[in-house]
PDB file of C-alpha atoms in Angstrom:
ATOM      1  CA  LEU A 309      32.109  24.506  -4.901  1.00 94.00           C
ATOM      2  CA  MET A 310      34.929  22.418  -4.442  1.00 92.00           C
ATOM      3  CA  GLU A 311      37.216  24.044  -6.899  1.00 91.00           C
ATOM      4  CA  SER A 312      36.480  26.996  -4.911  1.00 94.00           C
ATOM      5  CA  LEU A 313      37.116  25.733  -1.540  1.00 95.00           C
ATOM      6  CA  LEU A 314      40.417  24.209  -3.042  1.00 91.00           C
ATOM      7  CA  LEU A 315      41.674  27.278  -4.415  1.00 93.00           C
ATOM      8  CA  ASN A 316      40.706  29.279  -1.198  1.00 94.00           C
ATOM      9  CA  VAL A 317      38.268  31.387  -3.287  1.00 96.00           C
ATOM     10  CA  PRO A 318      35.471  33.119  -1.236  1.00 97.00           C
ATOM     11  CA  VAL A 319      32.186  31.035  -2.166  1.00 97.00           C
ATOM     12  CA  ILE A 320      28.541  30.931  -1.191  1.00 98.00           C
ATOM     13  CA  SER A 321      26.484  27.744  -1.987  1.00 97.00           C
ATOM     14  CA  SER A 322      22.827  26.767  -2.110  1.00 97.00           C
ATOM     15  CA  ASN A 323      21.620  24.670   0.454  1.00 98.00           C
ATOM     16  CA  VAL A 324      20.584  21.814  -1.563  1.00 97.00           C
ATOM     17  CA  THR A 325      21.778  18.124  -2.282  1.00 95.00           C
ATOM     18  CA  SER A 326      25.278  17.459  -0.853  1.00 93.00           C
ATOM     19  CA  LEU A 327      26.440  21.154  -1.061  1.00 96.00           C
ATOM     20  CA  PRO A 328      25.700  22.004   2.490  1.00 97.00           C
ATOM     21  CA  GLU A 329      27.989  18.993   3.731  1.00 96.00           C
ATOM     22  CA  THR A 330      30.771  20.212   1.133  1.00 96.00           C
ATOM     23  CA  MET A 331      30.505  23.818   2.558  1.00 97.00           C
ATOM     24  CA  GLY A 332      30.705  22.939   6.178  1.00 97.00           C
ATOM     25  CA  ASP A 333      29.361  25.972   7.520  1.00 97.00           C
ATOM     26  CA  SER A 334      25.363  27.504   7.164  1.00 97.00           C
ATOM     27  CA  ARG A 335      26.710  30.755   7.348  1.00 98.00           C
ATOM     28  CA  PHE A 336      27.491  30.637   3.801  1.00 98.00           C
ATOM     29  CA  LEU A 337      24.306  28.734   2.157  1.00 98.00           C
ATOM     30  CA  PHE A 338      21.280  30.110   0.782  1.00 98.00           C
ATOM     31  CA  ASP A 339      17.910  29.005  -0.202  1.00 98.00           C
ATOM     32  CA  PRO A 340      18.217  28.669  -4.097  1.00 97.00           C
ATOM     33  CA  THR A 341      14.426  29.794  -4.441  1.00 98.00           C
ATOM     34  CA  SER A 342      15.209  33.035  -2.608  1.00 98.00           C
ATOM     35  CA  ALA A 343      16.462  35.959  -4.528  1.00 98.00           C
ATOM     36  CA  LEU A 344      16.721  38.022  -1.663  1.00 98.00           C
ATOM     37  CA  GLU A 345      18.685  35.708   0.547  1.00 98.00           C
ATOM     38  CA  ILE A 346      21.125  34.997  -2.554  1.00 98.00           C
ATOM     39  CA  GLY A 347      21.495  38.900  -2.855  1.00 98.00           C
ATOM     40  CA  CYS A 348      22.115  39.214   0.819  1.00 98.00           C
ATOM     41  CA  LYS A 349      24.805  36.621   0.852  1.00 98.00           C
ATOM     42  CA  ILE A 350      26.502  38.127  -1.972  1.00 98.00           C
ATOM     43  CA  GLU A 351      26.347  41.637  -0.606  1.00 98.00           C
ATOM     44  CA  LEU A 352      27.960  40.100   2.831  1.00 98.00           C
ATOM     45  CA  LEU A 353      30.568  38.369   0.722  1.00 97.00           C
ATOM     46  CA  LEU A 354      31.545  41.556  -1.172  1.00 97.00           C
ATOM     47  CA  PHE A 355      31.209  44.244   1.763  1.00 98.00           C
ATOM     48  CA  ASP A 356      31.469  42.576   5.167  1.00 98.00           C
ATOM     49  CA  ASP A 357      35.165  42.085   5.772  1.00 98.00           C
ATOM     50  CA  GLU A 358      34.446  39.777   8.933  1.00 98.00           C
ATOM     51  CA  TYR A 359      32.277  37.556   7.050  1.00 98.00           C
ATOM     52  CA  ARG A 360      34.667  37.396   3.922  1.00 98.00           C
ATOM     53  CA  ARG A 361      37.403  36.417   6.338  1.00 98.00           C
ATOM     54  CA  ALA A 362      35.429  33.838   7.898  1.00 98.00           C
ATOM     55  CA  ASN A 363      34.335  32.545   4.657  1.00 98.00           C
ATOM     56  CA  LEU A 364      38.012  32.183   3.548  1.00 98.00           C
ATOM     57  CA  GLU A 365      38.735  30.401   6.946  1.00 98.00           C
ATOM     58  CA  ASN A 366      35.972  28.062   6.128  1.00 98.00           C
ATOM     59  CA  CYS A 367      37.515  27.472   2.754  1.00 97.00           C
ATOM     60  CA  LYS A 368      40.792  26.418   4.215  1.00 97.00           C
ATOM     61  CA  ILE A 369      39.214  23.875   6.657  1.00 96.00           C
ATOM     62  CA  GLN A 370      37.057  22.394   4.003  1.00 96.00           C
ATOM     63  CA  ALA A 371      39.981  22.237   1.658  1.00 94.00           C
ATOM     64  CA  ASN A 372      41.766  20.293   3.914  1.00 93.00           C
ATOM     65  CA  LYS A 373      39.130  17.900   4.194  1.00 92.00           C
ATOM     66  CA  LEU A 374      38.804  17.512   0.398  1.00 90.00           C
ATOM     67  CA  GLN A 375      42.737  17.110   0.170  1.00 86.00           C
ATOM     68  CA  ASN A 376      42.520  14.270   2.758  1.00 86.00           C
ATOM     69  CA  SER A 377      39.706  12.534   0.665  1.00 82.00           C
ATOM     70  CA  LYS A 378      41.954  12.510  -2.460  1.00 74.00           C
ATOM     71  CA  VAL A 379      39.227  14.791  -4.212  1.00 71.00           C
ATOM     72  CA  SER A 380      41.920  17.417  -5.518  1.00 68.00           C
ATOM     73  CA  SER A 381      43.839  14.676  -7.436  1.00 75.00           C
ATOM     74  CA  LYS A 382      40.592  13.239  -9.108  1.00 76.00           C
ATOM     75  CA  PHE A 383      40.334  17.061 -10.091  1.00 72.00           C
ATOM     76  CA  ASP A 384      43.708  16.830 -11.745  1.00 77.00           C
ATOM     77  CA  GLU A 385      42.818  13.780 -13.680  1.00 82.00           C
ATOM     78  CA  ILE A 386      39.783  15.069 -15.176  1.00 80.00           C
ATOM     79  CA  TYR A 387      41.617  18.467 -16.086  1.00 78.00           C
ATOM     80  CA  ALA A 388      44.540  16.326 -17.705  1.00 83.00           C
ATOM     81  CA  LYS A 389      41.869  14.457 -19.746  1.00 84.00           C
ATOM     82  CA  ILE A 390      40.191  17.778 -20.969  1.00 84.00           C
ATOM     83  CA  ALA A 391      43.404  19.485 -21.860  1.00 84.00           C
ATOM     84  CA  ARG A 392      44.676  16.813 -23.755  1.00 81.00           C
ATOM     85  CA  PRO A 393      44.552  17.677 -27.686  1.00 78.00           C
ATOM     86  CA  ILE A 394      41.753  15.845 -29.632  1.00 75.00           C
ATOM     87  CA  THR A 395      43.549  13.352 -32.199  1.00 71.00           C
ATOM     88  CA  LYS A 396      42.109  11.439 -34.939  1.00 67.00           C
TER      89      LYS A 396
END
């Protein structure tokens, strides 16, 4: 979720744990136990231009919050460690 927000990629999320706080807007949350609700949110994201536009705007807002909290630099550190060649 955080990576999608930081990369300004349209994203929906389940409404459990800390994900609603990270997403920041309940319009883009779904109940993970409801296949119908998940499908409806996916359909909205794919075919409703206004919903997608609002989602991308939310991504920008939430990405700014994440960048201000230094989360993106933590991702950079993790990916740098993962990408290092394994030496014996």
